[in-house]
CSV table of C-alpha atoms in Angstrom, one decimal:
chain,number,residue,atom,x,y,z
K,190,UNK,CA,0.0,0.0,0.0
K,191,UNK,CA,1.3,3.4,-0.9
K,192,UNK,CA,1.9,5.7,2.1
K,193,UNK,CA,2.6,8.7,-0.2
K,194,UNK,CA,0.7,9.5,-3.4
K,195,UNK,CA,1.4,12.6,-5.5
K,196,UNK,CA,-0.9,13.3,-8.4
K,197,UNK,CA,-0.6,15.9,-11.1
K,198,UNK,CA,1.4,18.4,-9.0
K,199,UNK,CA,2.1,21.7,-10.7
K,200,UNK,CA,3.9,24.8,-9.3
K,201,UNK,CA,4.9,28.1,-10.9
K,202,UNK,CA,6.7,31.1,-9.7
K,203,UNK,CA,5.6,34.0,-11.9
K,204,UNK,CA,5.9,32.8,-15.5
K,205,UNK,CA,8.3,30.0,-14.7
K,206,UNK,CA,6.7,26.6,-14.3
K,207,UNK,CA,8.9,24.7,-11.8
K,208,UNK,CA,6.8,21.5,-11.4
K,209,UNK,CA,5.1,20.2,-14.5
K,210,UNK,CA,2.5,17.5,-13.7
K,211,UNK,CA,4.5,15.5,-11.2
K,212,UNK,CA,3.0,12.1,-10.2
K,213,UNK,CA,4.5,9.2,-8.2
K,214,UNK,CA,3.8,7.0,-5.2
K,215,UNK,CA,5.9,5.5,-2.4
K,216,UNK,CA,5.3,2.4,-0.4
K,217,UNK,CA,5.5,2.3,3.4
K,218,UNK,CA,9.0,1.6,4.8
K,219,UNK,CA,10.7,2.4,1.5
K,220,UNK,CA,13.4,5.0,0.7
K,221,UNK,CA,13.1,7.3,-2.3
K,222,UNK,CA,16.0,9.5,-3.5
K,223,UNK,CA,15.4,12.5,-5.7
K,224,UNK,CA,18.3,13.4,-7.9
K,225,UNK,CA,18.9,15.9,-10.6
K,226,UNK,CA,20.7,19.2,-11.4
K,227,UNK,CA,20.1,22.3,-9.4
K,228,UNK,CA,16.9,24.0,-10.5
K,229,UNK,CA,15.3,20.8,-11.7
K,230,UNK,CA,12.5,21.2,-9.1
K,231,UNK,CA,13.5,18.7,-6.4
K,232,UNK,CA,13.4,21.1,-3.5
K,233,UNK,CA,10.2,22.8,-4.7
K,234,UNK,CA,8.6,19.3,-4.8
K,235,UNK,CA,9.7,18.6,-1.2
K,236,UNK,CA,8.4,22.0,-0.1
K,237,UNK,CA,5.0,21.4,-1.7
K,238,UNK,CA,4.6,18.0,-0.1
K,239,UNK,CA,5.6,19.4,3.4
K,240,UNK,CA,3.3,22.4,3.0
K,241,UNK,CA,6.1,25.0,2.9
K,242,UNK,CA,4.8,25.9,-0.5
K,243,UNK,CA,1.3,25.6,-2.0
K,244,UNK,CA,1.1,23.9,-5.3
K,245,UNK,CA,-1.1,25.3,-8.1
K,246,UNK,CA,-2.6,22.0,-9.1
K,247,UNK,CA,-2.7,18.4,-8.0
K,248,UNK,CA,-3.3,16.3,-4.9
K,249,UNK,CA,-1.1,14.9,-2.1
K,250,UNK,CA,-2.2,11.9,-0.1
K,251,UNK,CA,-0.3,10.7,3.0
K,252,UNK,CA,-1.2,7.5,4.7
K,253,UNK,CA,-4.6,7.4,3.0
K,254,UNK,CA,-5.5,11.0,3.9
K,255,UNK,CA,-5.6,13.8,1.5
K,256,UNK,CA,-3.4,16.5,2.9
K,257,UNK,CA,-3.6,18.8,-0.1
K,258,UNK,CA,-6.1,19.2,-2.9
K,259,UNK,CA,-5.7,22.3,-5.1
K,260,UNK,CA,-9.3,22.0,-6.2
K,261,UNK,CA,-10.6,22.2,-2.6
K,262,UNK,CA,-12.6,25.3,-2.2
K,263,UNK,CA,-12.8,25.5,1.6
K,264,UNK,CA,-9.5,26.0,3.5
K,265,UNK,CA,-8.7,23.8,6.5
K,266,UNK,CA,-8.8,25.3,10.0
K,267,UNK,CA,-5.4,26.2,11.4
K,268,UNK,CA,-5.8,23.3,13.9
K,269,UNK,CA,-6.6,20.8,11.1
K,270,UNK,CA,-3.8,22.1,9.0
K,271,UNK,CA,-1.3,21.6,11.8
K,272,UNK,CA,-2.6,18.1,12.3
K,273,UNK,CA,-2.1,17.2,8.7
K,274,UNK,CA,1.4,18.7,8.7
K,275,UNK,CA,2.5,16.4,11.5
K,276,UNK,CA,2.2,13.5,9.2
K,277,UNK,CA,5.5,14.5,7.6
K,278,UNK,CA,8.8,15.7,9.0
K,279,UNK,CA,11.5,17.7,7.2
K,280,UNK,CA,15.2,17.9,7.8
K,281,UNK,CA,16.6,21.1,6.3
K,282,UNK,CA,20.1,21.5,4.8
K,283,UNK,CA,20.9,24.4,7.0
K,284,UNK,CA,19.9,22.8,10.4
K,285,UNK,CA,17.5,25.6,11.4
K,286,UNK,CA,18.0,25.1,15.1
K,287,UNK,CA,17.0,27.7,17.7
K,288,UNK,CA,20.2,29.2,19.0
K,289,UNK,CA,18.7,30.1,22.4
K,290,UNK,CA,17.7,26.5,23.2
K,291,UNK,CA,19.7,23.4,24.1
K,292,UNK,CA,19.9,20.4,21.9
K,293,UNK,CA,17.2,18.6,24.0
K,294,UNK,CA,14.9,21.6,24.0
K,295,UNK,CA,15.3,22.0,20.2
K,296,UNK,CA,14.1,18.4,19.9
K,297,UNK,CA,11.2,18.6,22.3
K,298,UNK,CA,9.8,22.1,21.7
K,299,UNK,CA,7.4,21.3,18.8
K,300,UNK,CA,6.1,18.2,20.6
K,301,UNK,CA,5.5,20.3,23.8
K,302,UNK,CA,3.6,22.9,21.8
K,303,UNK,CA,1.6,20.2,20.0
K,304,UNK,CA,0.8,18.5,23.3
K,305,UNK,CA,-1.2,21.6,24.4
K,306,UNK,CA,-3.9,20.6,21.9
K,307,UNK,CA,-4.4,17.4,23.9
K,308,UNK,CA,-7.5,17.7,26.0
K,309,UNK,CA,-5.7,15.9,28.8
K,310,UNK,CA,-2.8,18.4,28.9
K,311,UNK,CA,-4.2,20.6,31.7
K,312,UNK,CA,-4.8,17.6,33.9
K,313,UNK,CA,-1.5,15.7,33.2
K,314,UNK,CA,0.9,18.4,32.1
K,315,UNK,CA,3.8,17.2,34.2
K,316,UNK,CA,3.5,13.6,33.1
K,317,UNK,CA,3.1,14.5,29.4
K,318,UNK,CA,6.1,16.9,29.5
K,319,UNK,CA,8.2,14.2,31.3
K,320,UNK,CA,7.3,11.6,28.6
K,321,UNK,CA,8.3,14.1,25.9
K,322,UNK,CA,11.6,14.8,27.6
K,323,UNK,CA,12.3,11.1,27.9
K,324,UNK,CA,11.5,10.6,24.2
K,325,UNK,CA,13.9,13.5,23.4
K,326,UNK,CA,16.7,11.9,25.3
K,327,UNK,CA,16.1,8.6,23.7
K,328,UNK,CA,16.3,10.2,20.3
K,329,UNK,CA,19.5,11.9,21.2
K,330,UNK,CA,20.9,8.5,22.1
K,331,UNK,CA,19.7,7.1,18.8
K,332,UNK,CA,21.7,9.7,16.8
K,333,UNK,CA,24.7,9.3,19.1
K,334,UNK,CA,24.5,12.5,21.1
K,335,UNK,CA,23.5,11.4,24.6
K,336,UNK,CA,26.1,13.6,26.1
K,337,UNK,CA,25.0,16.8,24.2
K,338,UNK,CA,21.5,17.3,25.7
K,339,UNK,CA,22.5,20.5,27.5
K,340,UNK,CA,24.7,21.9,24.7
K,341,UNK,CA,23.6,24.8,22.6
K,342,UNK,CA,23.9,24.8,18.8
K,343,UNK,CA,27.0,27.0,18.8
K,344,UNK,CA,28.7,24.4,20.9
K,345,UNK,CA,28.0,21.6,18.3
K,346,UNK,CA,29.7,20.8,15.0
K,347,UNK,CA,27.7,21.0,11.8
K,348,UNK,CA,27.3,17.2,11.8
K,349,UNK,CA,26.1,17.2,15.4
K,350,UNK,CA,23.6,20.0,14.6
K,351,UNK,CA,22.2,18.1,11.7
K,352,UNK,CA,21.8,15.0,13.9
K,353,UNK,CA,19.9,17.1,16.4
K,354,UNK,CA,17.6,18.3,13.6
K,355,UNK,CA,17.0,14.7,12.5
K,356,UNK,CA,16.0,13.8,16.1
K,357,UNK,CA,13.7,16.9,16.2
K,358,UNK,CA,11.9,15.7,13.2
K,359,UNK,CA,11.6,12.2,14.6
K,360,UNK,CA,10.2,13.5,17.8
K,361,UNK,CA,6.9,14.3,16.1
K,362,UNK,CA,6.5,10.6,14.9
K,363,UNK,CA,6.1,11.5,11.2
K,364,UNK,CA,4.7,9.0,8.8
K,365,UNK,CA,7.4,10.1,6.3
K,366,UNK,CA,10.7,11.8,6.9
K,367,UNK,CA,12.0,14.2,4.2
K,368,UNK,CA,15.6,15.4,3.8
K,369,UNK,CA,16.5,18.4,1.7
K,370,UNK,CA,20.2,17.8,0.8
K,371,UNK,CA,21.0,17.0,4.4
K,372,UNK,CA,24.8,17.0,3.8
K,373,UNK,CA,25.2,20.0,1.5
K,374,UNK,CA,26.4,22.3,4.4
K,375,UNK,CA,28.9,19.8,5.7
K,376,UNK,CA,32.5,18.9,4.9
K,377,UNK,CA,33.2,15.3,3.6
K,378,UNK,CA,34.2,14.1,7.1
K,379,UNK,CA,31.0,15.2,8.8
K,380,UNK,CA,28.9,14.0,5.8
K,381,UNK,CA,29.6,10.4,6.9
K,382,UNK,CA,28.0,11.1,10.3
K,383,UNK,CA,24.6,12.0,8.7
K,384,UNK,CA,24.6,9.3,6.1
K,385,UNK,CA,25.2,6.7,8.8
K,386,UNK,CA,22.2,8.0,10.7
K,387,UNK,CA,20.0,7.9,7.6
K,388,UNK,CA,21.2,4.3,6.8
K,389,UNK,CA,20.2,3.3,10.4
K,390,UNK,CA,16.7,4.8,9.9
K,391,UNK,CA,16.4,2.9,6.6
K,392,UNK,CA,17.3,-0.3,8.3
K,393,UNK,CA,14.4,0.4,10.7
K,394,UNK,CA,12.1,0.8,7.7
K,395,UNK,CA,11.5,4.5,8.2
K,396,UNK,CA,9.8,5.8,5.1
K,397,UNK,CA,12.0,8.6,3.7
K,398,UNK,CA,12.3,10.9,0.7
K,399,UNK,CA,15.8,12.3,0.2
K,400,UNK,CA,17.0,15.1,-2.1
K,401,UNK,CA,20.7,14.4,-2.5
K,402,UNK,CA,23.7,15.0,-4.7
K,403,UNK,CA,25.5,12.0,-3.1
K,404,UNK,CA,25.1,9.5,-5.9
K,405,UNK,CA,26.9,6.6,-4.2
K,406,UNK,CA,24.7,7.1,-1.1
K,407,UNK,CA,21.5,7.3,-3.2
K,408,UNK,CA,22.5,4.0,-4.9
K,409,UNK,CA,23.2,2.3,-1.6
K,410,UNK,CA,20.3,3.5,0.6
K,411,UNK,CA,17.4,3.8,-1.9
K,412,UNK,CA,14.6,1.4,-2.9
K,413,UNK,CA,13.5,3.8,-5.6
K,414,UNK,CA,15.2,6.8,-7.4
K,415,UNK,CA,13.6,9.6,-9.3
K,416,UNK,CA,15.6,11.7,-11.7
K,417,UNK,CA,14.1,15.2,-12.2
K,418,UNK,CA,15.0,17.4,-15.1
K,419,UNK,CA,13.4,20.8,-15.9
K,420,UNK,CA,10.4,20.3,-13.7
K,421,UNK,CA,9.4,16.8,-14.9
K,422,UNK,CA,10.2,13.2,-13.8
K,423,UNK,CA,12.6,12.2,-16.6
K,424,UNK,CA,13.4,8.8,-15.2
K,425,UNK,CA,12.5,6.6,-12.3
K,426,UNK,CA,13.2,3.1,-11.1
K,427,UNK,CA,15.3,0.9,-8.9
K,428,UNK,CA,18.9,2.1,-8.1
K,429,UNK,CA,20.4,-0.5,-10.5
K,430,UNK,CA,18.1,0.7,-13.3
K,431,UNK,CA,19.0,4.4,-12.8
K,432,UNK,CA,22.7,4.1,-12.1
K,433,UNK,CA,23.8,0.9,-14.0
K,434,UNK,CA,21.7,1.0,-17.2
K,435,UNK,CA,20.1,4.4,-17.6
K,436,UNK,CA,18.0,4.6,-20.8
K,437,UNK,CA,17.3,8.4,-20.6
K,438,UNK,CA,20.0,10.4,-22.4
K,439,UNK,CA,19.7,13.4,-20.1
K,440,UNK,CA,20.1,11.0,-17.1
K,441,UNK,CA,23.3,9.5,-18.7
K,442,UNK,CA,24.6,13.0,-19.2
K,443,UNK,CA,23.9,13.9,-15.6
K,444,UNK,CA,25.6,10.8,-14.2
K,445,UNK,CA,28.6,11.2,-16.4
K,446,UNK,CA,29.5,14.4,-14.6
K,447,UNK,CA,29.9,12.4,-11.4
K,448,UNK,CA,31.9,9.7,-13.1
K,449,UNK,CA,34.2,12.3,-14.6
């Protein structure tokens, strides 16, 4: 069963059509990598699926629920919109941590704010906040940062900050985790830290969509790969189909740049 269905998605900025009738689906527990040149529409696609941008046309279905339908006349309430947004998590390329909060607080803050919508919050506030903190500490341990709970972002390396941002996204229990070039702001040594965490999540069957320029990593971790070019899906398939025997001439040209 598909956990993500994107149908007929279109998005323009002014007179420039960035996404041109994008459709694909992803099964639960699978990893999809989006590859392609800068400007091909990969990040815009991610931003539309995660509600950071509003598409001009199309539908997005997550876990059987329509989270976006461009033809829908009536807008969702803010509470309903927040609920739908919680189905997906996004890890940014630039970390986006709050500098005034510790690593642990960065991880738990969104969960604490969301908990206030729980009717039981005013009766069990201490217990709910304690459970969220315990979950945050467990996630820090999962990404190898148990000893950094009280550290502030400026006290962490880039790789450590990115691992905190991954833990923050996981704290909301998303159905799908999205990564927007998660290693682009890191040097090669720190890149390995993040790729290891993503591999561990893949082994636990976390559904993920990854925009990446790391071709060897995409080949290794992905179940499916989509190659985007000029706003369309130019090729899609299993890693061996995309990387070992590409039929699309534009894809071959793109991959040759990495070989060279």
